[in-house]
Amino acid sequence: MDRRKFVQFGVAAGSALLAGDVFGQETKPGAAPSRPSPKRAVFPGGQPAVVTPNGVTLPLKEKGGLKIGHLVAMPVKHTFAPGLEGDCWGYNGRTIGPTIEVVEGDHVRFYVTNKLPEPTTVHWHGVILPNGMDGVSGLNQRPIKPGETFVYEFTFRHPGTYMYHPHFDEMTQMALGMMGMIVVHPRRPKGPPVDRDFVLMTHEWKITPGSRRPDPNEMTDFNVLTFNSKAFPGTEPLVVGRGERVRIRFGNLSAMDHHPIHFHGLTFETTWTDGGEIPVSARRPDTTVLVPVGSTRVIEFVPDELGDWAFHCHMTHHVMNQMGHGMPVMVGADARKIDPKVQSLLPGYMTMGQTGMGEMAEMGMPVPKNSIPMGGGAGPFSSIDMGGMFTILKVRDNPDTADPKGWYQHPKGTVADRADAAAMKADGIDPDARFG
Amino acid sequence: MTTRSFFSFSALTLVLGLSAGCASATLPQHVGEVNDIFAARNRRDLAASVPQDEKDWEKTAAEVPKLLSKPLDADGAVRIALAQNRDLRAAFYEIGIARGRFVQAGLPPNPEIDFGVRRPNDPAQPLQLDIGIEYNLTGLLILPLRKGVAEAELAAERLRVAGRVLDTAYGARTTFYTVQARRQELDLRVRALKAFQAGYAAAEELHRVGNLPDVDLATQRAAVESARIDVAEAENRLLDAREDLNVALGLSGEQTDWTVEAPLPDPPAEEVAPERVEQRAVAASFELQELEARMRVASKRAGLAQTEGTLPHVSGGFHGERDGFAWEIGGHVTVGLPIFDRNQGTVLSARSEFGAQRERYLATATSLRATVRSALNRVESAGRRARHYREAVLPAREKALAETLLQYNAMQVSVFQVLESQRQVTQTGITYVETLLDYWNARAALDQILAGRHRGLALGPAGAAPSNTPSGGGSAEAGH
Ligand SMILES: [Cu+2]
């Protein structure tokens, strides 16, 4: 197969993906539809319900002023992106677990059933509550043994964005995907109301290509980076309206890495941390928000440019899928000096990366089962050669009816393209200019 | 007989004709006798071919050039060896030596005639003429016994030479297998070298464009140069094996240009253990039969010596004397009295010889049974191992290589690791070849025992010889 064929194959494969379910989201009863639900003002002061892309909200029963929820800690079969499945642990059949969405002052009772092969607990990360409800195994409670159901009961006294995760065998249980977001809406919201409210939990995993179980022992070499446990192209885009006020709540329960999340096409302000609301006077415009490990950051913005805007972690290895580091740098090498010799022994071999690695996603080289190395997704112009902690903010005039899978239609003359030779000449541009 | 013999002569050969045919026995006839033994055992494939006329002994058998003109196989090698091997030819001549002794033993003693002439001192007296004839009567009586001994020796010799035929065929076969194995080993070592060269080419290119440090390039280079030595050693082993086969086949000059194409065959899917191997091996054994024949020789020799010892030496004769004009005729008998020398020593030797052969027979039978069992075990074990290599280890290695290539495609491992995995396949291939050689040698040994020969088998230590691992380990790390 020559390179052209690889490219053709890659394009064909990409189209097939696009035609199918590009998000690979298992649709379950109660799961969020791939199209974001129209904004609902269901919380005090007209606050809309939060949307968990690729996720769901925990259903809560109301009973005499008490909100009752049930979390089941359990093994989960999870699809990170088309082609990459994992044997994970999570809550209620998924990772990330369902988003807990309540209002300041809500009195809650959470039943936690352990269907894992080892004990667990739930720690309500960032929530200030009675000490015996804090969930640190051994310190605040005895661990919940497999098969047991514990009950936690407390009041959410402070609005904000929090997280939940186990505090027993944290390394394993979080590495395998046990975590979720908590949103506590204020009873009396301040400031301009938002039209859209999203939660995105960042996380990192080590899954050797061809294996299924994330490696909890990994300390540095994470190769699957996710928003809400999905790696691009498995991440659902966020569809918002031009001129709408949008809130995104980020949480980070990665094992080892902070994530500088960078937005294209807009600036935002960080309005909340997990410690509380940032005074308006202390806010500043940014295009990148650093979300440290163990923290939440809430940003708000009003996009005014239509389009498909990337936002992603800016650590370049965090927007790749399953790249290893067992390879020497190939850039600059002449494949003709290597390939014939290796191919005489191994006809399937092809030197890769000698012109850079950007196009490798399109080559469609056979790779181990259950792996998405050099990942990337189909874009309107070509393959998007990024993976991992990458998704797209789709700014539309009609966000509630727009097709979340559709691409932005650019007005004529607003897409960068090959320069016209005459125009270049007229502008005094010499493409053959030499330097040095 | 009072007169002194003036002159006498003896050994006037009387051609009695009874052994005239045997006396002219030729090489083709000796070979024919041995071939008959194999024909009786339904092993015509072991028939040796020789020129029709002994004078053509230098001639090459007609089938040899035909066999040499195309790539050799094991059966062809055996055919050539049986036609050309000069040690085997010498053994056939040795049958002639035994046959000569047999012929000689069947010849009756010659009569002796005395003439005597005397001139008396008295000139008036006429010449005195004496004539006498003397004949060894005991020699004649003992003749059938002597012949019996020589015949038994001849039979033993034929069996010995039949064993040599088997040795020659076996030697040709196993040497041929070795050539096949060494040729395959060389191919695989060349393949390993190619893998190192490919690794070095990659390293050179990456080094050239500034992506690889000197140490990794040097490591790759060292691996290539060591692999060259491995190839050179394998080449030498192949050349040695070829020369061994030339000797086994009796080839020289242009005849040594033969080629071998087929690799060692895979072992058959399921080994069928021969029934009653021990009994069959004992029944077929030329060694045991030869020892039996030697026992008969010793027994007959003892009988002969005893008879000779107790039988008085009797010779008799007639005597005529012409004195003047009249003949005086008379006879005589000489009797040697077996008083002191009754061949006691020779009898004792011959009986001891018999005892020694009998014990050797039993020892041989014991060792034969053990050898056939161990050959059978070896066939089964080596066969199982070879099948396991073919059906499990090699596919597993190849699968590992394919998966390593996928990991390479997934940018998880380097080209150096891919090549290392390829070398593992090659290395497993080399071990498989050694196991195959072990198997086919064991098969040849078992066949050899069941054909009648259990001495001189090259079973060697069990298990494939640990072949040299390819040099330059650790190269997988290069560039990592
Ligand atoms: Cu990151």
mmCIF file of N, CA and C in Angstrom, chain A residues 155-249:
data_model
loop_
_atom_site.group_PDB
_atom_site.id
_atom_site.type_symbol
_atom_site.label_atom_id
_atom_site.label_comp_id
_atom_site.label_asym_id
_atom_site.label_seq_id
_atom_site.Cartn_x
_atom_site.Cartn_y
_atom_site.Cartn_z
ATOM 1 N N THR A 155 -26.635 18.390 54.419
ATOM 2 C CA THR A 155 -27.241 19.553 53.746
ATOM 3 C C THR A 155 -26.164 20.257 52.927
ATOM 4 N N PHE A 156 -26.512 20.622 51.674
ATOM 5 C CA PHE A 156 -25.581 21.427 50.865
ATOM 6 C C PHE A 156 -25.759 22.876 51.287
ATOM 7 N N ARG A 157 -24.832 23.360 52.053
ATOM 8 C CA ARG A 157 -24.995 24.689 52.629
ATOM 9 C C ARG A 157 -24.426 25.797 51.749
ATOM 10 N N HIS A 158 -23.561 25.409 50.821
ATOM 11 C CA HIS A 158 -22.885 26.442 50.016
ATOM 12 C C HIS A 158 -23.076 26.158 48.534
ATOM 13 N N PRO A 159 -23.447 27.182 47.785
ATOM 14 C CA PRO A 159 -23.535 26.956 46.341
ATOM 15 C C PRO A 159 -22.143 26.788 45.751
ATOM 16 N N GLY A 160 -22.079 26.164 44.592
ATOM 17 C CA GLY A 160 -20.776 26.001 43.943
ATOM 18 C C GLY A 160 -20.707 24.762 43.086
ATOM 19 N N THR A 161 -19.492 24.504 42.647
ATOM 20 C CA THR A 161 -19.241 23.354 41.777
ATOM 21 C C THR A 161 -18.278 22.435 42.505
ATOM 22 N N TYR A 162 -18.721 21.194 42.723
ATOM 23 C CA TYR A 162 -17.914 20.253 43.507
ATOM 24 C C TYR A 162 -17.794 18.939 42.751
ATOM 25 N N MET A 163 -17.182 17.992 43.408
ATOM 26 C CA MET A 163 -17.001 16.699 42.756
ATOM 27 C C MET A 163 -17.219 15.605 43.793
ATOM 28 N N TYR A 164 -17.429 14.383 43.324
ATOM 29 C CA TYR A 164 -17.431 13.256 44.262
ATOM 30 C C TYR A 164 -16.553 12.146 43.719
ATOM 31 N N HIS A 165 -15.971 11.416 44.650
ATOM 32 C CA HIS A 165 -15.070 10.325 44.241
ATOM 33 C C HIS A 165 -14.827 9.450 45.467
ATOM 34 N N PRO A 166 -14.302 8.249 45.306
ATOM 35 C CA PRO A 166 -14.065 7.366 46.444
ATOM 36 C C PRO A 166 -12.903 7.877 47.289
ATOM 37 N N HIS A 167 -12.963 7.532 48.583
ATOM 38 C CA HIS A 167 -11.783 7.782 49.415
ATOM 39 C C HIS A 167 -11.330 6.484 50.061
ATOM 40 N N PHE A 168 -11.401 5.427 49.291
ATOM 41 C CA PHE A 168 -10.812 4.136 49.663
ATOM 42 C C PHE A 168 -10.097 3.657 48.415
ATOM 43 N N ASP A 169 -8.825 3.230 48.547
ATOM 44 C CA ASP A 169 -8.050 2.811 47.372
ATOM 45 C C ASP A 169 -8.222 3.840 46.248
ATOM 46 N N GLU A 170 -7.980 5.118 46.623
ATOM 47 C CA GLU A 170 -8.233 6.216 45.679
ATOM 48 C C GLU A 170 -7.520 5.991 44.358
ATOM 49 N N MET A 171 -6.277 5.527 44.463
ATOM 50 C CA MET A 171 -5.461 5.414 43.254
ATOM 51 C C MET A 171 -6.155 4.529 42.230
ATOM 52 N N THR A 172 -6.599 3.332 42.698
ATOM 53 C CA THR A 172 -7.222 2.410 41.757
ATOM 54 C C THR A 172 -8.589 2.914 41.312
ATOM 55 N N GLN A 173 -9.391 3.315 42.305
ATOM 56 C CA GLN A 173 -10.791 3.570 41.978
ATOM 57 C C GLN A 173 -10.950 4.799 41.099
ATOM 58 N N MET A 174 -10.127 5.815 41.349
ATOM 59 C CA MET A 174 -10.229 6.988 40.478
ATOM 60 C C MET A 174 -9.596 6.707 39.119
ATOM 61 N N ALA A 175 -8.474 5.950 39.118
ATOM 62 C CA ALA A 175 -7.821 5.627 37.838
ATOM 63 C C ALA A 175 -8.763 4.844 36.942
ATOM 64 N N LEU A 176 -9.682 4.081 37.576
ATOM 65 C CA LEU A 176 -10.606 3.287 36.770
ATOM 66 C C LEU A 176 -11.883 4.060 36.436
ATOM 67 N N GLY A 177 -11.965 5.290 36.893
ATOM 68 C CA GLY A 177 -13.065 6.109 36.386
ATOM 69 C C GLY A 177 -14.128 6.514 37.396
ATOM 70 N N MET A 178 -13.891 6.309 38.709
ATOM 71 C CA MET A 178 -14.943 6.617 39.679
ATOM 72 C C MET A 178 -14.869 8.075 40.087
ATOM 73 N N MET A 179 -15.761 8.882 39.526
ATOM 74 C CA MET A 179 -15.808 10.305 39.855
ATOM 75 C C MET A 179 -17.053 10.911 39.220
ATOM 76 N N GLY A 180 -17.477 11.994 39.773
ATOM 77 C CA GLY A 180 -18.613 12.697 39.188
ATOM 78 C C GLY A 180 -18.616 14.141 39.655
ATOM 79 N N MET A 181 -19.486 14.937 39.046
ATOM 80 C CA MET A 181 -19.552 16.364 39.359
ATOM 81 C C MET A 181 -20.770 16.638 40.246
ATOM 82 N N ILE A 182 -20.636 17.676 41.044
ATOM 83 C CA ILE A 182 -21.751 18.130 41.882
ATOM 84 C C ILE A 182 -21.969 19.618 41.579
ATOM 85 N N VAL A 183 -23.206 19.968 41.279
ATOM 86 C CA VAL A 183 -23.544 21.370 41.063
ATOM 87 C C VAL A 183 -24.567 21.767 42.122
ATOM 88 N N VAL A 184 -24.222 22.799 42.868
ATOM 89 C CA VAL A 184 -25.161 23.321 43.860
ATOM 90 C C VAL A 184 -25.544 24.732 43.417
ATOM 91 N N HIS A 185 -26.748 24.842 42.914
ATOM 92 C CA HIS A 185 -27.192 26.159 42.447
ATOM 93 C C HIS A 185 -27.446 27.066 43.643
ATOM 94 N N PRO A 186 -27.129 28.334 43.525
ATOM 95 C CA PRO A 186 -27.441 29.262 44.621
ATOM 96 C C PRO A 186 -28.959 29.471 44.723
ATOM 97 N N ARG A 187 -29.418 29.696 45.940
ATOM 98 C CA ARG A 187 -30.844 29.942 46.098
ATOM 99 C C ARG A 187 -31.219 31.324 45.516
ATOM 100 N N ARG A 188 -30.277 32.283 45.659
ATOM 101 C CA ARG A 188 -30.513 33.609 45.071
ATOM 102 C C ARG A 188 -29.325 33.957 44.200
ATOM 103 N N PRO A 189 -29.400 33.595 42.909
ATOM 104 C CA PRO A 189 -28.226 33.838 42.035
ATOM 105 C C PRO A 189 -27.948 35.328 41.877
ATOM 106 N N LYS A 190 -26.647 35.607 41.798
ATOM 107 C CA LYS A 190 -26.225 36.981 41.575
ATOM 108 C C LYS A 190 -25.741 37.102 40.127
ATOM 109 N N GLY A 191 -25.598 38.327 39.700
ATOM 110 C CA GLY A 191 -25.017 38.559 38.390
ATOM 111 C C GLY A 191 -25.958 38.164 37.273
ATOM 112 N N PRO A 192 -25.443 38.368 36.059
ATOM 113 C CA PRO A 192 -26.305 38.082 34.911
ATOM 114 C C PRO A 192 -26.632 36.591 34.841
ATOM 115 N N PRO A 193 -27.881 36.232 34.565
ATOM 116 C CA PRO A 193 -28.221 34.812 34.464
ATOM 117 C C PRO A 193 -27.586 34.178 33.231
ATOM 118 N N VAL A 194 -27.311 32.892 33.345
ATOM 119 C CA VAL A 194 -26.715 32.200 32.185
ATOM 120 C C VAL A 194 -27.815 31.465 31.421
ATOM 121 N N ASP A 195 -27.552 31.282 30.111
ATOM 122 C CA ASP A 195 -28.494 30.557 29.262
ATOM 123 C C ASP A 195 -28.148 29.073 29.192
ATOM 124 N N ARG A 196 -26.852 28.766 29.329
ATOM 125 C CA ARG A 196 -26.419 27.364 29.212
ATOM 126 C C ARG A 196 -25.440 27.094 30.341
ATOM 127 N N ASP A 197 -25.521 25.901 30.824
ATOM 128 C CA ASP A 197 -24.668 25.545 31.964
ATOM 129 C C ASP A 197 -24.165 24.121 31.740
ATOM 130 N N PHE A 198 -22.864 23.992 31.540
ATOM 131 C CA PHE A 198 -22.300 22.666 31.250
ATOM 132 C C PHE A 198 -21.338 22.252 32.351
ATOM 133 N N VAL A 199 -21.195 20.911 32.532
ATOM 134 C CA VAL A 199 -20.083 20.426 33.377
ATOM 135 C C VAL A 199 -19.159 19.555 32.524
ATOM 136 N N LEU A 200 -17.889 19.757 32.731
ATOM 137 C CA LEU A 200 -16.884 18.934 32.029
ATOM 138 C C LEU A 200 -15.832 18.503 33.039
ATOM 139 N N MET A 201 -15.731 17.214 33.259
ATOM 140 C CA MET A 201 -14.706 16.734 34.175
ATOM 141 C C MET A 201 -13.528 16.220 33.361
ATOM 142 N N THR A 202 -12.358 16.733 33.703
ATOM 143 C CA THR A 202 -11.154 16.277 32.980
ATOM 144 C C THR A 202 -10.561 15.074 33.722
ATOM 145 N N HIS A 203 -9.981 14.201 32.950
ATOM 146 C CA HIS A 203 -9.375 13.028 33.577
ATOM 147 C C HIS A 203 -8.310 12.461 32.637
ATOM 148 N N GLU A 204 -7.438 11.645 33.214
ATOM 149 C CA GLU A 204 -6.382 11.038 32.390
ATOM 150 C C GLU A 204 -6.240 9.574 32.763
ATOM 151 N N TRP A 205 -5.879 8.762 31.787
ATOM 152 C CA TRP A 205 -5.859 7.319 31.924
ATOM 153 C C TRP A 205 -4.643 6.767 31.205
ATOM 154 N N LYS A 206 -4.240 5.580 31.639
ATOM 155 C CA LYS A 206 -3.210 4.871 30.870
ATOM 156 C C LYS A 206 -3.829 3.561 30.377
ATOM 157 N N ILE A 207 -3.987 3.466 29.070
ATOM 158 C CA ILE A 207 -4.536 2.236 28.476
ATOM 159 C C ILE A 207 -3.610 1.818 27.334
ATOM 160 N N THR A 208 -2.804 0.808 27.582
ATOM 161 C CA THR A 208 -1.885 0.325 26.555
ATOM 162 C C THR A 208 -2.690 -0.125 25.335
ATOM 163 N N PRO A 209 -2.281 0.305 24.145
ATOM 164 C CA PRO A 209 -3.036 -0.110 22.956
ATOM 165 C C PRO A 209 -3.196 -1.622 22.931
ATOM 166 N N GLY A 210 -4.418 -2.061 22.757
ATOM 167 C CA GLY A 210 -4.679 -3.489 22.724
ATOM 168 C C GLY A 210 -5.168 -4.039 24.046
ATOM 169 N N SER A 211 -5.032 -3.250 25.122
ATOM 170 C CA SER A 211 -5.544 -3.726 26.398
ATOM 171 C C SER A 211 -6.871 -3.019 26.683
ATOM 172 N N ARG A 212 -7.532 -3.414 27.761
ATOM 173 C CA ARG A 212 -8.844 -2.830 28.052
ATOM 174 C C ARG A 212 -8.889 -2.143 29.416
ATOM 175 N N ARG A 213 -8.008 -2.533 30.305
ATOM 176 C CA ARG A 213 -8.118 -2.064 31.691
ATOM 177 C C ARG A 213 -7.193 -0.872 31.881
ATOM 178 N N PRO A 214 -7.708 0.269 32.262
ATOM 179 C CA PRO A 214 -6.818 1.394 32.570
ATOM 180 C C PRO A 214 -5.858 0.991 33.687
ATOM 181 N N ASP A 215 -4.631 1.470 33.587
ATOM 182 C CA ASP A 215 -3.580 1.068 34.518
ATOM 183 C C ASP A 215 -3.510 2.054 35.683
ATOM 184 N N PRO A 216 -3.909 1.613 36.870
ATOM 185 C CA PRO A 216 -3.899 2.540 38.012
ATOM 186 C C PRO A 216 -2.486 2.841 38.508
ATOM 187 N N ASN A 217 -1.511 2.033 38.098
ATOM 188 C CA ASN A 217 -0.151 2.222 38.617
ATOM 189 C C ASN A 217 0.631 3.284 37.852
ATOM 190 N N GLU A 218 0.078 3.703 36.733
ATOM 191 C CA GLU A 218 0.809 4.660 35.920
ATOM 192 C C GLU A 218 0.950 5.982 36.672
ATOM 193 N N MET A 219 2.148 6.575 36.571
ATOM 194 C CA MET A 219 2.357 7.831 37.278
ATOM 195 C C MET A 219 2.586 9.002 36.350
ATOM 196 N N THR A 220 3.090 8.725 35.170
ATOM 197 C CA THR A 220 3.438 9.858 34.307
ATOM 198 C C THR A 220 2.940 9.710 32.875
ATOM 199 N N ASP A 221 2.864 8.486 32.413
ATOM 200 C CA ASP A 221 2.717 8.297 30.963
ATOM 201 C C ASP A 221 1.257 8.049 30.590
ATOM 202 N N PHE A 222 0.413 9.048 30.823
ATOM 203 C CA PHE A 222 -1.008 8.868 30.516
ATOM 204 C C PHE A 222 -1.233 9.066 29.023
ATOM 205 N N ASN A 223 -2.086 8.214 28.465
ATOM 206 C CA ASN A 223 -2.241 8.285 27.014
ATOM 207 C C ASN A 223 -3.691 8.409 26.561
ATOM 208 N N VAL A 224 -4.615 8.471 27.502
ATOM 209 C CA VAL A 224 -5.999 8.760 27.122
ATOM 210 C C VAL A 224 -6.460 9.907 28.026
ATOM 211 N N LEU A 225 -6.748 11.035 27.420
ATOM 212 C CA LEU A 225 -7.129 12.237 28.161
ATOM 213 C C LEU A 225 -8.570 12.558 27.810
ATOM 214 N N THR A 226 -9.365 12.827 28.828
ATOM 215 C CA THR A 226 -10.806 12.876 28.561
ATOM 216 C C THR A 226 -11.508 14.072 29.177
ATOM 217 N N PHE A 227 -12.588 14.473 28.508
ATOM 218 C CA PHE A 227 -13.639 15.312 29.080
ATOM 219 C C PHE A 227 -14.805 14.372 29.359
ATOM 220 N N ASN A 228 -15.280 14.343 30.576
ATOM 221 C CA ASN A 228 -16.390 13.460 30.937
ATOM 222 C C ASN A 228 -16.137 12.019 30.457
ATOM 223 N N SER A 229 -14.899 11.558 30.623
ATOM 224 C CA SER A 229 -14.467 10.190 30.276
ATOM 225 C C SER A 229 -14.566 9.892 28.782
ATOM 226 N N LYS A 230 -14.595 10.914 27.959
ATOM 227 C CA LYS A 230 -14.605 10.701 26.518
ATOM 228 C C LYS A 230 -13.403 11.397 25.889
ATOM 229 N N ALA A 231 -12.742 10.704 24.965
ATOM 230 C CA ALA A 231 -11.630 11.302 24.233
ATOM 231 C C ALA A 231 -12.121 11.667 22.835
ATOM 232 N N PHE A 232 -11.649 12.782 22.318
ATOM 233 C CA PHE A 232 -12.019 13.146 20.965
ATOM 234 C C PHE A 232 -11.522 12.050 20.019
ATOM 235 N N PRO A 233 -12.290 11.547 19.055
ATOM 236 C CA PRO A 233 -13.560 12.114 18.585
ATOM 237 C C PRO A 233 -14.802 11.604 19.314
ATOM 238 N N GLY A 234 -14.637 11.084 20.501
ATOM 239 C CA GLY A 234 -15.798 10.609 21.239
ATOM 240 C C GLY A 234 -16.515 11.697 22.024
ATOM 241 N N THR A 235 -15.916 12.888 22.098
ATOM 242 C CA THR A 235 -16.534 13.954 22.905
ATOM 243 C C THR A 235 -17.695 14.604 22.149
ATOM 244 N N GLU A 236 -18.764 14.835 22.873
ATOM 245 C CA GLU A 236 -19.911 15.540 22.277
ATOM 246 C C GLU A 236 -19.596 17.019 22.202
ATOM 247 N N PRO A 237 -19.915 17.651 21.092
ATOM 248 C CA PRO A 237 -19.694 19.111 21.045
ATOM 249 C C PRO A 237 -20.701 19.826 21.939
ATOM 250 N N LEU A 238 -20.344 21.061 22.262
ATOM 251 C CA LEU A 238 -21.264 21.883 23.047
ATOM 252 C C LEU A 238 -21.904 22.879 22.085
ATOM 253 N N VAL A 239 -23.203 22.805 21.965
ATOM 254 C CA VAL A 239 -23.892 23.718 21.048
ATOM 255 C C VAL A 239 -24.474 24.870 21.865
ATOM 256 N N VAL A 240 -24.102 26.087 21.485
ATOM 257 C CA VAL A 240 -24.575 27.263 22.226
ATOM 258 C C VAL A 240 -25.040 28.326 21.216
ATOM 259 N N GLY A 241 -25.769 29.310 21.729
ATOM 260 C CA GLY A 241 -26.255 30.354 20.843
ATOM 261 C C GLY A 241 -25.356 31.567 20.849
ATOM 262 N N ARG A 242 -25.287 32.198 19.695
ATOM 263 C CA ARG A 242 -24.535 33.460 19.637
ATOM 264 C C ARG A 242 -25.208 34.459 20.562
ATOM 265 N N GLY A 243 -24.429 35.110 21.399
ATOM 266 C CA GLY A 243 -24.984 36.109 22.315
ATOM 267 C C GLY A 243 -25.509 35.511 23.604
ATOM 268 N N GLU A 244 -25.542 34.203 23.704
ATOM 269 C CA GLU A 244 -25.990 33.608 24.954
ATOM 270 C C GLU A 244 -24.878 33.681 25.991
ATOM 271 N N ARG A 245 -25.293 33.715 27.261
ATOM 272 C CA ARG A 245 -24.285 33.616 28.322
ATOM 273 C C ARG A 245 -24.124 32.132 28.644
ATOM 274 N N VAL A 246 -22.900 31.694 28.559
ATOM 275 C CA VAL A 246 -22.627 30.262 28.719
ATOM 276 C C VAL A 246 -21.717 30.058 29.916
ATOM 277 N N ARG A 247 -22.057 29.033 30.726
ATOM 278 C CA ARG A 247 -21.186 28.705 31.856
ATOM 279 C C ARG A 247 -20.646 27.294 31.616
ATOM 280 N N ILE A 248 -19.351 27.146 31.843
ATOM 281 C CA ILE A 248 -18.788 25.790 31.810
ATOM 282 C C ILE A 248 -18.085 25.573 33.138
ATOM 283 N N ARG A 249 -18.461 24.459 33.768
ATOM 284 C CA ARG A 249 -17.857 24.130 35.058
ATOM 285 C C ARG A 249 -16.868 22.986 34.815
#
